[in-house]
Amino acid sequence: MSKIITILFLSLLLLSACQPKKKVEQAKHPHCVPEGSLPLKYASRFAVDFYNGFKVISVFNNSDTIQYVLTPKGKPAPVDFAHAVHLELPLSKVVCASTNHVAAIAQLNALDKLIGLTNADLIYNKEVQTRLANGQISPLGSLEMNDEKLAMLKPDFVMTSGPFDGGDKLRIKLQTLKISQVINLDYLE
């Protein structure tokens, strides 16, 4: 009988040791405190927070939040943002998986950063057409991005519309190539 009690006691002790510890409430980012935020007038599905030496852009995708940490070249992402996509500034090479994003890049006067895009035959921007003709921008296919060309371009990131630009298949491809994906959800605003 004492053997059964001992086994029962040890089993209870083991089970109590396996119980998850109560989580201690802590700040979302205990080491990093934002110094300010970009005031937004019309958009609501993203936020930009300024920290000492870096910025964080949060994109709200229904039940999910995607974060991008922007740091100067050579500076690692802060430990509190290890899960975020890390982009080092200044950015110099961008690929667009959606023709919609070309217009936004043009508005930012950053077409010189655009090095590749899909559906090049659908572009009507004269400067982009000239850069395509001169080989400054590489056409990367229509329905699916050309992996080899993309890998050779070595962009800082590929801007996508998430599920409309290849979804998980493209995300896995970019992870394999070690290329960051920036998901632009402007169509949800």
Backbone as ProteinMPNN parsed JSONL, in Angstrom:
{"seq_chain_A": "MSKIITILFLSLLLLSACQPKKKVEQAKHPHCVPEGSLPLKYASRFAVDFYNGFKVISVFNNSDTIQYVLTPKGKPAPVDFAHAVHLELPLSKVVCASTNHVAAIAQLNALDKLIGLTNADLIYNKEVQTRLANGQISPLGSLEMNDEKLAMLKPDFVMTSGPFDGGDKLRIKLQTLKISQVINLDYLE", "coords_chain_A": {"N_chain_A": [[0.828, -1.191, 0.0], [1.95, 1.258, 0.77], [3.736, 1.59, -1.272], [2.069, 2.164, -3.44], [0.989, 4.591, -2.57], [3.294, 6.132, -2.543], [3.973, 6.129, -5.285], [1.684, 7.405, -6.285], [1.946, 9.887, -4.983], [4.396, 10.781, -6.104], [3.592, 10.929, -8.759], [1.634, 12.949, -8.638], [3.297, 15.033, -7.824], [4.998, 15.228, -10.046], [3.078, 15.919, -12.029], [2.214, 18.393, -11.028], [4.541, 19.822, -11.328], [4.674, 20.049, -14.038], [2.748, 21.833, -14.73], [1.856, 24.85, -16.378], [3.586, 27.842, -15.642], [2.271, 30.734, -14.045], [1.735, 33.521, -16.056], [3.598, 36.444, -15.877], [2.439, 39.634, -16.006], [3.702, 41.85, -18.335], [5.205, 44.637, -19.97], [4.559, 45.23, -23.472], [6.857, 45.603, -25.004], [9.367, 45.522, -23.123], [11.979, 46.637, -22.963], [12.202, 48.615, -24.804], [11.048, 51.785, -25.365], [8.731, 53.724, -27.006], [9.426, 56.865, -28.539], [7.788, 58.471, -29.871], [5.026, 58.731, -32.213], [3.862, 58.38, -35.571], [1.478, 60.633, -36.594], [-1.649, 59.715, -37.862], [-4.0, 60.523, -40.314], [-5.966, 59.547, -42.092], [-5.612, 56.796, -42.692], [-5.86, 53.548, -41.114], [-4.885, 51.019, -40.717], [-2.248, 50.627, -40.105], [0.693, 51.519, -38.214], [3.244, 53.776, -37.175], [5.968, 53.844, -35.167], [8.391, 55.66, -33.357], [11.574, 55.082, -32.113], [14.526, 55.285, -30.053], [16.908, 55.57, -32.272], [15.817, 53.779, -34.133], [12.951, 52.678, -36.137], [9.605, 51.409, -35.995], [7.299, 49.792, -37.952], [4.042, 48.848, -37.9], [1.769, 46.663, -39.305], [-1.568, 46.061, -39.6], [-3.269, 43.218, -40.081], [-6.153, 42.051, -40.344], [-6.667, 39.685, -38.016], [-4.055, 39.541, -37.425], [-0.792, 40.93, -36.811], [1.8, 42.459, -38.474], [5.141, 43.244, -38.113], [7.691, 45.595, -38.903], [11.009, 46.377, -38.516], [13.033, 49.123, -38.771], [16.298, 49.914, -39.14], [19.481, 51.676, -38.949], [22.018, 50.807, -41.406], [23.865, 47.916, -40.561], [23.192, 47.934, -37.881], [21.791, 45.855, -35.462], [18.478, 44.386, -35.105], [16.509, 45.39, -32.323], [16.27, 43.401, -29.345], [13.675, 43.107, -28.384], [12.192, 43.087, -30.649], [12.709, 40.836, -32.141], [11.151, 39.06, -33.543], [10.184, 40.471, -35.67], [10.247, 41.679, -39.116], [13.324, 42.615, -40.291], [14.695, 45.488, -41.603], [17.336, 47.146, -43.105], [18.372, 50.471, -43.262], [19.913, 52.847, -45.482], [17.484, 51.772, -47.877], [18.052, 50.235, -50.993], [17.382, 48.595, -53.104], [14.53, 47.435, -54.533], [11.847, 45.202, -55.17], [8.8, 44.776, -56.864], [5.921, 42.895, -56.489], [3.454, 43.423, -57.284], [1.746, 45.412, -59.572], [0.393, 47.632, -58.664], [1.896, 48.759, -56.629], [3.951, 50.076, -57.837], [3.096, 52.612, -58.562], [2.937, 53.829, -56.055], [5.625, 53.85, -55.318], [6.576, 55.532, -57.276], [5.302, 57.92, -56.513], [6.736, 58.45, -54.239], [9.047, 59.316, -55.302], [11.009, 57.393, -55.805], [11.715, 55.67, -57.832], [14.202, 55.013, -58.792], [15.094, 53.11, -57.064], [13.695, 50.864, -57.646], [14.132, 47.699, -58.89], [13.125, 45.433, -60.008], [10.133, 43.815, -61.242], [6.882, 42.317, -61.457], [4.617, 41.433, -64.119], [5.336, 43.349, -66.091], [4.462, 44.207, -68.569], [2.093, 45.47, -68.08], [2.557, 47.979, -67.16], [2.302, 51.45, -67.328], [3.637, 53.744, -66.724], [5.83, 56.102, -67.861], [8.537, 56.575, -67.146], [9.193, 54.181, -65.841], [8.801, 52.39, -67.939], [10.9, 53.241, -69.61], [13.105, 52.658, -67.974], [12.813, 49.897, -67.84], [13.262, 49.247, -70.537], [15.929, 50.043, -70.742], [17.151, 48.186, -69.177], [17.432, 48.666, -66.489], [15.469, 47.984, -64.766], [14.29, 44.812, -64.027], [12.147, 42.589, -65.694], [10.111, 40.214, -64.106], [8.449, 38.106, -64.748], [5.003, 36.939, -65.077], [2.552, 35.48, -64.005], [3.887, 34.033, -62.063], [6.767, 34.66, -60.13], [10.057, 34.789, -61.471], [12.358, 32.759, -60.124], [15.192, 32.504, -60.357], [16.067, 34.909, -61.584], [15.165, 36.694, -59.638], [16.712, 35.915, -57.408], [19.25, 36.603, -58.371], [19.053, 39.376, -58.461], [19.081, 40.195, -55.793], [17.394, 41.781, -53.912], [16.596, 44.294, -51.387], [14.129, 43.962, -50.313], [10.979, 42.38, -51.193], [8.045, 43.744, -52.249], [4.757, 42.897, -51.598], [1.269, 41.996, -52.051], [0.409, 40.262, -50.204], [-1.76, 37.568, -49.989], [-2.594, 37.776, -52.655], [-0.432, 37.852, -54.323], [0.82, 35.419, -54.628], [0.837, 34.317, -52.143], [1.362, 31.923, -49.563], [3.113, 30.309, -51.004], [4.841, 32.116, -52.342], [5.855, 33.417, -50.073], [7.298, 31.344, -48.82], [9.144, 30.835, -50.838], [10.574, 33.272, -50.819], [11.622, 33.216, -48.228], [13.324, 30.998, -48.471], [15.153, 32.056, -50.288], [16.215, 33.945, -48.685], [15.233, 36.572, -48.662], [13.627, 39.491, -47.691], [10.129, 39.978, -47.138], [7.825, 42.449, -47.708], [4.7, 43.197, -46.812], [2.152, 44.854, -48.322], [-0.757, 46.243, -47.5], [-2.495, 48.135, -48.546], [-4.834, 48.071, -50.01], [-6.797, 47.332, -48.247], [-7.532, 49.528, -46.816]], "CA_chain_A": [[0.0, 0.0, 0.0], [2.806, 2.45, 0.831], [4.321, 1.727, -2.593], [1.048, 2.825, -4.257], [0.912, 5.985, -2.106], [4.523, 6.785, -2.999], [3.83, 6.338, -6.726], [0.659, 8.425, -6.436], [2.535, 11.154, -4.543], [5.371, 11.191, -7.114], [2.834, 11.302, -9.957], [1.062, 14.282, -8.392], [4.412, 15.974, -7.808], [5.387, 15.403, -11.447], [2.03, 16.663, -12.727], [2.208, 19.792, -10.592], [5.735, 20.452, -11.885], [4.445, 20.264, -15.469], [1.754, 22.875, -14.954], [2.488, 26.089, -16.822], [3.695, 28.893, -14.635], [1.431, 31.881, -14.349], [2.478, 34.557, -16.764], [3.695, 37.731, -15.218], [2.115, 40.687, -16.969], [4.798, 42.76, -18.587], [4.983, 45.533, -21.101], [4.69, 44.584, -24.776], [8.28, 45.698, -25.32], [9.851, 46.062, -21.859], [13.244, 47.348, -23.046], [12.106, 49.693, -25.787], [9.925, 52.682, -25.141], [8.652, 54.642, -28.149], [9.573, 58.292, -28.256], [6.707, 59.152, -30.568], [4.335, 57.983, -33.264], [3.428, 59.162, -36.715], [0.024, 60.849, -36.544], [-2.33, 59.295, -39.082], [-5.257, 61.242, -40.477], [-6.967, 58.789, -42.83], [-5.373, 55.345, -42.651], [-6.023, 52.976, -39.774], [-4.415, 49.638, -40.655], [-0.825, 50.567, -39.82], [1.197, 52.507, -37.257], [4.688, 53.981, -37.213], [6.478, 54.293, -33.867], [9.789, 56.073, -33.386], [12.352, 54.726, -30.941], [15.863, 55.863, -30.092], [17.781, 54.925, -33.245], [15.136, 52.906, -35.09], [11.509, 52.851, -36.296], [8.826, 50.18, -36.123], [6.046, 49.919, -38.692], [3.137, 47.731, -37.618], [0.695, 46.557, -40.285], [-2.63, 45.273, -38.99], [-3.88, 42.367, -41.1], [-7.28, 41.394, -39.682], [-6.331, 39.241, -36.662], [-2.602, 39.408, -37.382], [-0.015, 42.158, -36.926], [3.13, 42.244, -39.03], [5.993, 44.372, -37.739], [8.933, 45.833, -39.631], [11.937, 47.225, -37.77], [13.943, 49.818, -39.676], [17.483, 50.373, -38.42], [20.587, 52.041, -39.847], [22.824, 49.652, -41.867], [24.809, 47.354, -39.609], [22.657, 47.896, -36.52], [20.84, 44.737, -35.359], [17.136, 44.677, -34.583], [16.453, 45.25, -30.869], [15.838, 42.085, -28.871], [12.225, 43.102, -28.229], [11.577, 42.969, -31.967], [13.387, 39.733, -32.827], [10.158, 38.398, -34.41], [9.803, 41.379, -36.761], [11.079, 41.723, -40.321], [14.357, 43.629, -40.081], [15.157, 46.151, -42.813], [18.397, 48.103, -42.83], [18.293, 51.686, -44.069], [18.921, 53.119, -46.513], [17.124, 50.709, -48.809], [18.495, 50.645, -52.325], [16.916, 47.686, -54.153], [13.168, 46.999, -54.236], [11.119, 44.468, -56.208], [7.352, 44.823, -56.668], [5.183, 41.743, -56.994], [2.164, 43.939, -57.717], [1.9, 46.657, -60.334], [-0.18, 48.725, -57.87], [2.905, 49.367, -55.772], [4.837, 50.909, -58.65], [2.59, 53.983, -58.453], [3.331, 54.357, -54.741], [7.068, 54.107, -55.375], [6.722, 56.733, -58.11], [4.906, 59.069, -55.692], [7.826, 58.692, -53.28], [10.239, 59.669, -56.091], [11.988, 56.352, -55.512], [11.772, 54.7, -58.93], [15.595, 54.583, -58.954], [15.286, 51.966, -56.156], [12.958, 49.735, -58.214], [15.044, 46.914, -59.733], [12.417, 44.314, -60.612], [8.687, 43.802, -61.043], [6.107, 41.351, -62.231], [3.625, 42.015, -65.029], [5.923, 44.568, -66.653], [3.686, 44.632, -69.739], [0.927, 46.233, -67.617], [3.026, 49.26, -66.626], [2.153, 52.561, -68.264], [4.485, 54.839, -66.28], [6.862, 56.297, -68.898], [9.871, 56.399, -66.571], [9.377, 52.744, -65.6], [8.974, 51.764, -69.25], [12.255, 53.572, -70.058], [14.04, 51.897, -67.139], [12.697, 48.507, -68.296], [13.927, 49.159, -71.848], [17.372, 50.217, -70.519], [17.665, 47.1, -68.339], [17.591, 49.097, -65.091], [14.439, 47.227, -64.047], [14.145, 43.487, -64.631], [10.822, 41.963, -65.647], [10.259, 38.954, -63.372], [7.389, 37.156, -65.075], [3.628, 37.423, -64.947], [1.787, 34.777, -62.977], [4.789, 33.582, -61.008], [8.058, 35.33, -60.213], [11.203, 33.997, -61.891], [13.227, 32.579, -58.95], [16.607, 32.733, -60.659], [16.266, 36.349, -61.767], [14.96, 37.321, -58.332], [17.897, 35.63, -56.588], [20.378, 37.372, -58.899], [18.857, 40.794, -58.156], [19.366, 40.402, -54.368], [16.736, 42.996, -53.423], [16.46, 44.487, -49.943], [12.852, 43.323, -50.016], [9.967, 42.269, -52.241], [6.758, 44.236, -51.768], [3.663, 42.064, -52.09], [-0.074, 42.246, -51.51], [0.057, 39.09, -49.406], [-2.314, 36.391, -50.665], [-2.839, 37.997, -54.076], [0.829, 37.778, -55.073], [1.443, 34.109, -54.475], [0.552, 33.85, -50.794], [2.347, 31.121, -48.846], [4.125, 29.808, -51.939], [5.828, 33.184, -52.51], [6.496, 33.639, -48.775], [8.276, 30.263, -48.632], [10.199, 31.074, -51.825], [11.4, 34.387, -50.341], [12.373, 32.734, -47.057], [14.388, 30.139, -48.989], [16.149, 32.929, -50.908], [16.645, 34.899, -47.647], [14.812, 37.899, -49.092], [12.509, 39.965, -46.868], [8.855, 40.274, -47.785], [7.063, 43.537, -47.113], [3.322, 43.043, -47.26], [1.473, 46.136, -48.439], [-2.201, 45.976, -47.46], [-3.187, 49.398, -48.802], [-6.161, 47.796, -50.577], [-7.756, 47.124, -47.157], [-7.886, 50.811, -46.192]], "C_chain_A": [[0.87, 1.253, 0.0], [3.489, 2.683, -0.512], [3.351, 2.46, -3.52], [0.942, 4.298, -3.875], [2.134, 6.758, -2.582], [4.434, 7.094, -4.487], [2.798, 7.434, -6.999], [1.201, 9.804, -6.076], [3.528, 11.677, -5.588], [4.669, 11.617, -8.413], [2.224, 12.687, -9.809], [2.148, 15.355, -8.407], [4.875, 16.273, -9.238], [4.36, 16.226, -12.21], [2.01, 18.124, -12.311], [3.43, 20.531, -11.131], [5.543, 20.765, -13.362], [3.411, 21.337, -15.756], [2.451, 24.15, -15.42], [2.496, 27.115, -15.709], [2.787, 30.036, -15.034], [2.293, 32.948, -14.997], [2.461, 35.846, -15.956], [3.407, 38.786, -16.272], [3.308, 41.615, -17.105], [4.466, 43.593, -19.807], [5.203, 44.768, -22.401], [6.151, 44.541, -25.202], [8.969, 46.337, -24.115], [11.133, 46.884, -21.958], [13.174, 48.585, -23.926], [10.852, 50.518, -25.534], [9.869, 53.662, -26.306], [8.76, 56.089, -27.695], [8.473, 59.099, -28.927], [6.11, 58.257, -31.624], [3.95, 58.928, -34.384], [1.923, 59.37, -36.614], [-0.595, 60.489, -37.897], [-3.685, 59.987, -39.152], [-6.339, 60.367, -41.11], [-6.811, 57.272, -42.692], [-5.503, 54.826, -41.224], [-5.413, 51.582, -39.636], [-2.902, 49.534, -40.522], [-0.479, 51.644, -38.802], [2.707, 52.599, -37.43], [5.098, 54.563, -35.87], [7.966, 54.568, -33.983], [10.44, 55.754, -32.042], [13.715, 55.399, -31.066], [16.732, 55.064, -31.062], [17.119, 53.983, -34.222], [13.65, 53.216, -35.121], [10.856, 51.478, -36.38], [7.534, 50.511, -36.86], [5.237, 48.661, -38.408], [2.002, 47.78, -38.623], [-0.331, 45.588, -39.714], [-3.404, 44.54, -40.078], [-4.953, 41.519, -40.446], [-6.886, 40.963, -38.278], [-4.824, 39.184, -36.429], [-1.951, 40.784, -37.438], [1.371, 41.787, -37.421], [3.954, 43.462, -38.666], [7.271, 44.384, -38.553], [9.774, 46.782, -38.797], [12.928, 47.808, -38.759], [15.089, 50.39, -38.863], [18.514, 50.88, -39.428], [21.376, 50.785, -40.222], [23.79, 49.223, -40.775], [24.309, 47.282, -38.177], [21.633, 46.766, -36.424], [19.479, 45.209, -34.857], [17.166, 44.517, -33.073], [15.837, 43.917, -30.465], [14.317, 42.008, -28.726], [11.496, 42.899, -29.547], [12.234, 41.866, -32.794], [12.444, 39.016, -33.797], [9.808, 39.221, -35.648], [10.717, 41.205, -37.971], [12.046, 42.883, -40.143], [14.82, 44.173, -41.423], [16.189, 47.192, -42.432], [18.311, 49.269, -43.805], [19.678, 52.232, -44.363], [18.698, 51.899, -47.397], [17.511, 51.158, -50.208], [17.942, 49.769, -53.452], [15.569, 47.081, -53.757], [12.594, 46.267, -55.448], [9.64, 44.553, -55.855], [6.712, 43.588, -57.288], [3.793, 42.161, -57.457], [2.377, 45.263, -58.431], [1.338, 47.856, -59.569], [0.889, 49.467, -57.079], [3.878, 50.251, -56.539], [4.405, 52.368, -58.558], [2.99, 54.612, -57.118], [4.819, 54.688, -54.716], [7.344, 55.35, -56.22], [6.364, 57.981, -57.31], [5.975, 59.426, -54.67], [9.11, 59.148, -53.974], [11.367, 58.67, -55.848], [12.07, 55.303, -56.615], [13.199, 54.23, -59.194], [15.927, 53.397, -58.051], [14.617, 50.702, -56.703], [13.849, 48.98, -59.195], [14.358, 45.734, -60.412], [10.935, 44.395, -60.333], [8.051, 42.715, -61.886], [5.135, 42.109, -63.124], [4.091, 43.327, -65.644], [5.127, 45.092, -67.846], [2.448, 45.436, -69.356], [1.302, 47.62, -67.093], [2.93, 50.342, -67.697], [2.957, 53.788, -67.856], [5.668, 54.943, -67.247], [8.267, 56.071, -68.348], [10.167, 54.919, -66.322], [9.574, 52.016, -66.924], [10.388, 52.018, -69.789], [13.279, 52.759, -69.282], [13.983, 50.406, -67.48], [13.461, 48.325, -69.609], [15.447, 49.259, -71.717], [17.983, 49.104, -69.664], [17.894, 47.486, -66.888], [16.565, 48.429, -64.18], [14.276, 45.911, -64.787], [12.698, 43.015, -64.567], [10.97, 40.56, -65.052], [9.145, 37.946, -63.645], [6.022, 37.767, -64.856], [2.896, 36.731, -63.814], [2.642, 34.353, -61.797], [6.155, 34.217, -61.221], [9.165, 34.358, -60.608], [12.215, 33.939, -60.735], [14.679, 32.953, -59.231], [16.906, 34.216, -60.832], [16.158, 37.077, -60.431], [16.188, 37.131, -57.442], [19.1, 36.444, -57.055], [20.267, 38.865, -58.564], [19.23, 41.14, -56.709], [18.729, 41.684, -53.824], [16.757, 43.083, -51.898], [15.149, 43.86, -49.468], [12.002, 43.229, -51.27], [8.658, 42.748, -51.627], [5.647, 43.426, -52.426], [2.335, 42.542, -51.516], [-0.53, 41.043, -50.694], [-0.513, 37.972, -50.246], [-2.497, 36.562, -52.169], [-1.584, 37.862, -54.936], [1.544, 36.451, -54.873], [1.299, 33.528, -53.09], [1.689, 33.087, -50.147], [3.454, 30.615, -49.757], [5.226, 30.853, -52.143], [6.578, 33.435, -51.202], [7.59, 32.597, -48.533], [9.452, 30.445, -49.591], [11.145, 32.175, -51.329], [12.213, 33.987, -49.116], [13.548, 31.873, -47.493], [15.518, 30.975, -49.584], [16.724, 33.956, -49.926], [16.418, 36.344, -48.088], [13.597, 38.289, -48.246], [11.285, 40.252, -47.714], [8.193, 41.396, -47.009], [5.661, 43.439, -47.692], [2.632, 44.401, -47.187], [-0.028, 45.855, -48.534], [-3.01, 47.249, -47.703], [-4.595, 49.186, -49.346], [-7.202, 47.548, -49.499], [-8.193, 48.437, -46.499], [-9.2, 51.323, -46.726]], "O_chain_A": [[0.559, 2.215, -0.702], [3.791, 3.822, -0.867], [3.78, 3.301, -4.311], [0.818, 5.159, -4.746], [2.018, 7.917, -2.982], [4.779, 8.197, -4.913], [3.018, 8.294, -7.852], [0.945, 10.779, -6.783], [3.513, 12.861, -5.924], [5.105, 12.554, -9.08], [2.283, 13.503, -10.729], [1.946, 16.449, -8.935], [5.114, 17.428, -9.593], [4.725, 17.134, -12.958], [1.81, 19.004, -13.149], [3.366, 21.737, -11.367], [6.196, 21.669, -13.885], [3.217, 21.713, -16.912], [3.52, 24.492, -14.914], [1.543, 27.239, -14.941], [2.56, 30.278, -16.22], [3.407, 33.238, -14.561], [1.429, 36.263, -15.429], [4.06, 38.824, -17.314], [3.852, 42.101, -16.114], [3.555, 43.276, -20.572], [5.939, 43.782, -22.434], [6.616, 43.522, -25.713], [9.141, 47.555, -24.078], [11.362, 47.751, -21.114], [13.995, 49.493, -23.801], [9.74, 49.992, -25.496], [10.847, 54.361, -26.572], [8.266, 56.48, -26.638], [8.252, 60.263, -28.595], [6.613, 57.168, -31.9], [3.742, 60.122, -34.169], [1.167, 58.4, -36.554], [-0.109, 60.916, -38.945], [-4.424, 60.029, -38.169], [-7.502, 60.435, -40.711], [-7.807, 56.556, -42.586], [-5.288, 55.557, -40.257], [-5.422, 51.018, -38.542], [-2.327, 48.48, -40.792], [-1.261, 52.564, -38.561], [3.364, 51.622, -37.788], [4.64, 55.636, -35.48], [8.706, 53.817, -34.618], [9.925, 56.109, -30.981], [14.012, 56.016, -32.089], [17.236, 53.997, -30.709], [17.805, 53.425, -35.079], [13.137, 53.923, -34.254], [11.488, 50.505, -36.789], [6.775, 51.389, -36.451], [5.699, 47.546, -38.649], [1.346, 48.81, -38.779], [-0.011, 44.445, -39.386], [-4.099, 45.153, -40.887], [-4.689, 40.389, -40.037], [-6.778, 41.822, -37.403], [-4.377, 38.816, -35.342], [-2.498, 41.705, -38.045], [2.033, 40.913, -36.86], [3.52, 44.593, -38.884], [7.854, 43.343, -38.853], [9.317, 47.859, -38.414], [13.586, 47.076, -39.498], [14.885, 51.246, -38.002], [18.439, 50.56, -40.615], [21.406, 49.816, -39.464], [24.448, 50.052, -40.146], [24.936, 46.635, -37.338], [20.698, 46.72, -37.223], [19.349, 46.282, -34.267], [17.796, 43.582, -32.578], [14.984, 43.377, -31.169], [13.736, 40.942, -28.928], [10.309, 42.573, -29.556], [12.301, 41.964, -34.019], [12.903, 38.426, -34.775], [9.192, 38.701, -36.579], [11.815, 40.658, -37.864], [11.628, 44.009, -39.873], [15.281, 43.42, -42.28], [15.958, 48.019, -41.55], [18.193, 49.078, -45.016], [20.564, 52.08, -43.522], [19.608, 51.103, -47.63], [17.322, 52.32, -50.57], [18.019, 50.145, -54.622], [15.469, 46.325, -52.791], [12.822, 46.656, -56.593], [9.266, 44.418, -54.69], [6.932, 43.278, -58.459], [3.036, 41.336, -57.969], [3.104, 46.13, -57.947], [1.766, 48.986, -59.803], [0.789, 50.679, -56.885], [4.557, 51.088, -55.944], [5.247, 53.263, -58.485], [3.341, 55.791, -57.062], [5.22, 55.704, -54.148], [8.246, 56.128, -55.909], [7.052, 58.997, -57.415], [6.1, 60.588, -54.282], [10.136, 59.343, -53.323], [12.528, 59.05, -55.703], [12.457, 54.163, -56.355], [13.393, 53.156, -59.764], [16.948, 52.742, -58.256], [14.938, 49.595, -56.271], [14.275, 49.536, -60.207], [14.94, 45.103, -61.294], [10.512, 44.963, -59.326], [8.608, 42.261, -62.886], [4.867, 43.29, -62.902], [3.335, 44.297, -65.709], [5.12, 46.296, -68.103], [1.814, 46.03, -70.228], [0.432, 48.356, -66.628], [3.411, 50.175, -68.818], [2.958, 54.784, -68.581], [6.416, 53.981, -67.427], [9.098, 55.447, -69.008], [11.283, 54.462, -66.571], [10.418, 51.126, -67.024], [11.004, 51.118, -70.36], [14.221, 52.227, -69.869], [15.005, 49.723, -67.416], [14.214, 47.364, -69.769], [16.176, 48.636, -72.488], [19.195, 49.08, -69.452], [18.488, 46.718, -66.131], [16.771, 48.323, -62.971], [14.141, 45.885, -66.01], [12.087, 43.039, -63.499], [11.858, 39.806, -65.452], [8.928, 37.032, -62.85], [5.888, 38.939, -64.502], [2.648, 37.337, -62.772], [2.17, 34.318, -60.661], [6.642, 34.302, -62.348], [9.199, 33.226, -60.127], [12.848, 34.942, -60.408], [15.315, 33.639, -58.431], [17.888, 34.722, -60.288], [16.958, 37.963, -60.129], [16.649, 38.075, -56.801], [19.883, 36.921, -56.234], [21.284, 39.539, -58.402], [19.651, 42.264, -56.434], [19.43, 42.569, -53.334], [16.916, 42.076, -51.209], [15.07, 43.303, -48.373], [12.261, 43.898, -52.271], [8.215, 42.222, -50.606], [5.602, 43.286, -53.648], [2.292, 43.38, -50.616], [-1.73, 40.833, -50.515], [0.171, 37.466, -51.136], [-2.549, 35.565, -52.89], [-1.682, 37.767, -56.16], [2.771, 36.395, -54.948], [1.61, 32.355, -52.879], [2.838, 33.529, -50.169], [4.605, 30.504, -49.336], [6.41, 30.517, -52.12], [7.791, 33.643, -51.211], [8.686, 32.939, -48.09], [10.607, 30.24, -49.218], [12.366, 32.033, -51.408], [13.372, 34.382, -48.985], [14.646, 32.0, -46.951], [16.694, 30.654, -49.412], [17.605, 34.738, -50.281], [17.275, 37.212, -47.917], [12.655, 37.509, -48.104], [11.387, 40.707, -48.854], [8.02, 41.303, -45.793], [5.458, 43.578, -48.898], [2.544, 45.013, -46.122], [-0.505, 45.301, -49.524], [-4.087, 47.421, -47.131], [-5.462, 50.04, -49.16], [-8.395, 47.553, -49.801], [-9.132, 48.444, -45.704], [-9.659, 52.39, -46.318]]}, "name": "protein", "num_of_chains": 1, "seq": "MSKIITILFLSLLLLSACQPKKKVEQAKHPHCVPEGSLPLKYASRFAVDFYNGFKVISVFNNSDTIQYVLTPKGKPAPVDFAHAVHLELPLSKVVCASTNHVAAIAQLNALDKLIGLTNADLIYNKEVQTRLANGQISPLGSLEMNDEKLAMLKPDFVMTSGPFDGGDKLRIKLQTLKISQVINLDYLE"}
